[in-house]
């Protein structure tokens, strides 16, 4: 469940809600692609977390990236970056 402005309504800041290694990746990033490129270089991060990765295509359809590879965040990040590079 996602509550709009949920952390704000609960009185939680990003620093209290997100792990430090993710905050570092987000710091100063100008886009999601920037964050993914940073994460690609952080082997410790990729080995520590599992996460679903999704995107919205040009038709507004939502897609999961490599859903069968639940525990392979590295492969999911690489696949998204490959798709971005292909255009």
PDB file of C-alpha atoms in Angstrom:
ATOM      1  CA  UNK A   1       0.000   0.000   0.000  1.00  0.00           C
ATOM      2  CA  UNK A   2       1.322   3.431  -0.921  1.00  0.00           C
ATOM      3  CA  UNK A   3       0.025   6.396   1.008  1.00  0.00           C
ATOM      4  CA  UNK A   4       0.539   9.720  -0.794  1.00  0.00           C
ATOM      5  CA  UNK A   5       2.931  11.829   1.305  1.00  0.00           C
ATOM      6  CA  UNK A   6       2.969   8.847   3.682  1.00  0.00           C
ATOM      7  CA  UNK A   7       6.361   9.446   5.261  1.00  0.00           C
ATOM      8  CA  UNK A   8       5.528  13.126   5.681  1.00  0.00           C
ATOM      9  CA  UNK A   9       2.183  12.335   7.303  1.00  0.00           C
ATOM     10  CA  UNK A  10       3.910   9.885   9.643  1.00  0.00           C
ATOM     11  CA  UNK A  11       6.556  12.450  10.518  1.00  0.00           C
ATOM     12  CA  UNK A  12       9.373  10.461   8.920  1.00  0.00           C
ATOM     13  CA  UNK A  13      12.137  11.980   6.830  1.00  0.00           C
ATOM     14  CA  UNK A  14      14.017  10.207   4.029  1.00  0.00           C
ATOM     15  CA  UNK A  15      16.958   9.648   6.375  1.00  0.00           C
ATOM     16  CA  UNK A  16      14.692   7.734   8.746  1.00  0.00           C
ATOM     17  CA  UNK A  17      12.921   5.778   5.996  1.00  0.00           C
ATOM     18  CA  UNK A  18      15.607   4.790   3.482  1.00  0.00           C
ATOM     19  CA  UNK A  19      18.844   2.860   3.984  1.00  0.00           C
ATOM     20  CA  UNK A  20      22.041   4.925   3.889  1.00  0.00           C
ATOM     21  CA  UNK A  21      23.426   3.171   0.811  1.00  0.00           C
ATOM     22  CA  UNK A  22      20.267   4.018  -1.162  1.00  0.00           C
ATOM     23  CA  UNK A  23      20.385   7.618   0.050  1.00  0.00           C
ATOM     24  CA  UNK A  24      23.968   7.864  -1.288  1.00  0.00           C
ATOM     25  CA  UNK A  25      22.836   6.611  -4.690  1.00  0.00           C
ATOM     26  CA  UNK A  26      20.013   9.153  -4.748  1.00  0.00           C
ATOM     27  CA  UNK A  27      22.175  12.093  -3.630  1.00  0.00           C
ATOM     28  CA  UNK A  28      22.504  14.548  -6.505  1.00  0.00           C
ATOM     29  CA  UNK A  29      21.110  12.137  -9.099  1.00  0.00           C
ATOM     30  CA  UNK A  30      19.303  13.902 -11.900  1.00  0.00           C
ATOM     31  CA  UNK A  31      17.272  10.936 -13.101  1.00  0.00           C
ATOM     32  CA  UNK A  32      16.327   7.338 -12.427  1.00  0.00           C
ATOM     33  CA  UNK A  33      18.947   6.294 -14.987  1.00  0.00           C
ATOM     34  CA  UNK A  34      21.611   8.120 -12.952  1.00  0.00           C
ATOM     35  CA  UNK A  35      20.560   6.180  -9.846  1.00  0.00           C
ATOM     36  CA  UNK A  36      20.592   2.863 -11.722  1.00  0.00           C
ATOM     37  CA  UNK A  37      24.056   3.573 -13.120  1.00  0.00           C
ATOM     38  CA  UNK A  38      25.316   4.279  -9.607  1.00  0.00           C
ATOM     39  CA  UNK A  39      23.716   1.107  -8.283  1.00  0.00           C
ATOM     40  CA  UNK A  40      25.278  -0.930 -11.100  1.00  0.00           C
ATOM     41  CA  UNK A  41      28.690   0.049  -9.703  1.00  0.00           C
ATOM     42  CA  UNK A  42      27.772  -0.853  -6.102  1.00  0.00           C
ATOM     43  CA  UNK A  43      28.228  -4.617  -5.798  1.00  0.00           C
ATOM     44  CA  UNK A  44      27.531  -4.569  -2.063  1.00  0.00           C
ATOM     45  CA  UNK A  45      24.160  -2.880  -2.648  1.00  0.00           C
ATOM     46  CA  UNK A  46      23.183  -5.272  -5.439  1.00  0.00           C
ATOM     47  CA  UNK A  47      24.074  -8.267  -3.295  1.00  0.00           C
ATOM     48  CA  UNK A  48      22.299  -6.960  -0.215  1.00  0.00           C
ATOM     49  CA  UNK A  49      18.843  -6.159  -1.594  1.00  0.00           C
ATOM     50  CA  UNK A  50      16.243  -7.790  -3.760  1.00  0.00           C
ATOM     51  CA  UNK A  51      13.762  -5.504  -5.452  1.00  0.00           C
ATOM     52  CA  UNK A  52      11.254  -5.472  -8.238  1.00  0.00           C
ATOM     53  CA  UNK A  53      12.032  -3.078 -11.062  1.00  0.00           C
ATOM     54  CA  UNK A  54       9.231  -1.751 -13.238  1.00  0.00           C
ATOM     55  CA  UNK A  55       8.818   0.811 -15.980  1.00  0.00           C
ATOM     56  CA  UNK A  56       6.041   2.485 -17.950  1.00  0.00           C
ATOM     57  CA  UNK A  57       6.287   2.137 -21.728  1.00  0.00           C
ATOM     58  CA  UNK A  58       5.317   4.706 -24.369  1.00  0.00           C
ATOM     59  CA  UNK A  59       1.735   3.414 -24.347  1.00  0.00           C
ATOM     60  CA  UNK A  60       1.406   3.893 -20.585  1.00  0.00           C
ATOM     61  CA  UNK A  61       1.642   0.149 -19.878  1.00  0.00           C
ATOM     62  CA  UNK A  62       3.495  -0.946 -16.746  1.00  0.00           C
ATOM     63  CA  UNK A  63       6.055  -3.766 -17.124  1.00  0.00           C
ATOM     64  CA  UNK A  64       8.124  -5.761 -14.647  1.00  0.00           C
ATOM     65  CA  UNK A  65      11.767  -6.299 -15.517  1.00  0.00           C
ATOM     66  CA  UNK A  66      12.897  -9.937 -15.364  1.00  0.00           C
ATOM     67  CA  UNK A  67      10.148 -11.012 -12.934  1.00  0.00           C
ATOM     68  CA  UNK A  68      11.473 -14.579 -12.763  1.00  0.00           C
ATOM     69  CA  UNK A  69      14.780 -13.346 -11.321  1.00  0.00           C
ATOM     70  CA  UNK A  70      13.409 -12.255  -7.952  1.00  0.00           C
ATOM     71  CA  UNK A  71      16.743 -12.357  -6.157  1.00  0.00           C
ATOM     72  CA  UNK A  72      18.885 -10.916  -8.934  1.00  0.00           C
ATOM     73  CA  UNK A  73      18.789  -7.140  -8.606  1.00  0.00           C
ATOM     74  CA  UNK A  74      22.004  -6.834 -10.632  1.00  0.00           C
ATOM     75  CA  UNK A  75      20.375  -8.503 -13.663  1.00  0.00           C
ATOM     76  CA  UNK A  76      17.299  -6.305 -13.336  1.00  0.00           C
ATOM     77  CA  UNK A  77      19.357  -3.101 -13.181  1.00  0.00           C
ATOM     78  CA  UNK A  78      21.460  -4.224 -16.159  1.00  0.00           C
ATOM     79  CA  UNK A  79      18.347  -5.049 -18.177  1.00  0.00           C
ATOM     80  CA  UNK A  80      16.780  -1.628 -17.577  1.00  0.00           C
ATOM     81  CA  UNK A  81      19.993   0.123 -18.542  1.00  0.00           C
ATOM     82  CA  UNK A  82      20.208  -2.030 -21.679  1.00  0.00           C
ATOM     83  CA  UNK A  83      16.654  -1.031 -22.606  1.00  0.00           C
ATOM     84  CA  UNK A  84      17.469   2.634 -22.043  1.00  0.00           C
ATOM     85  CA  UNK A  85      20.558   2.418 -24.225  1.00  0.00           C
ATOM     86  CA  UNK A  86      18.548   0.745 -27.010  1.00  0.00           C
ATOM     87  CA  UNK A  87      16.063   3.609 -26.846  1.00  0.00           C
TER      88      UNK A  87
END
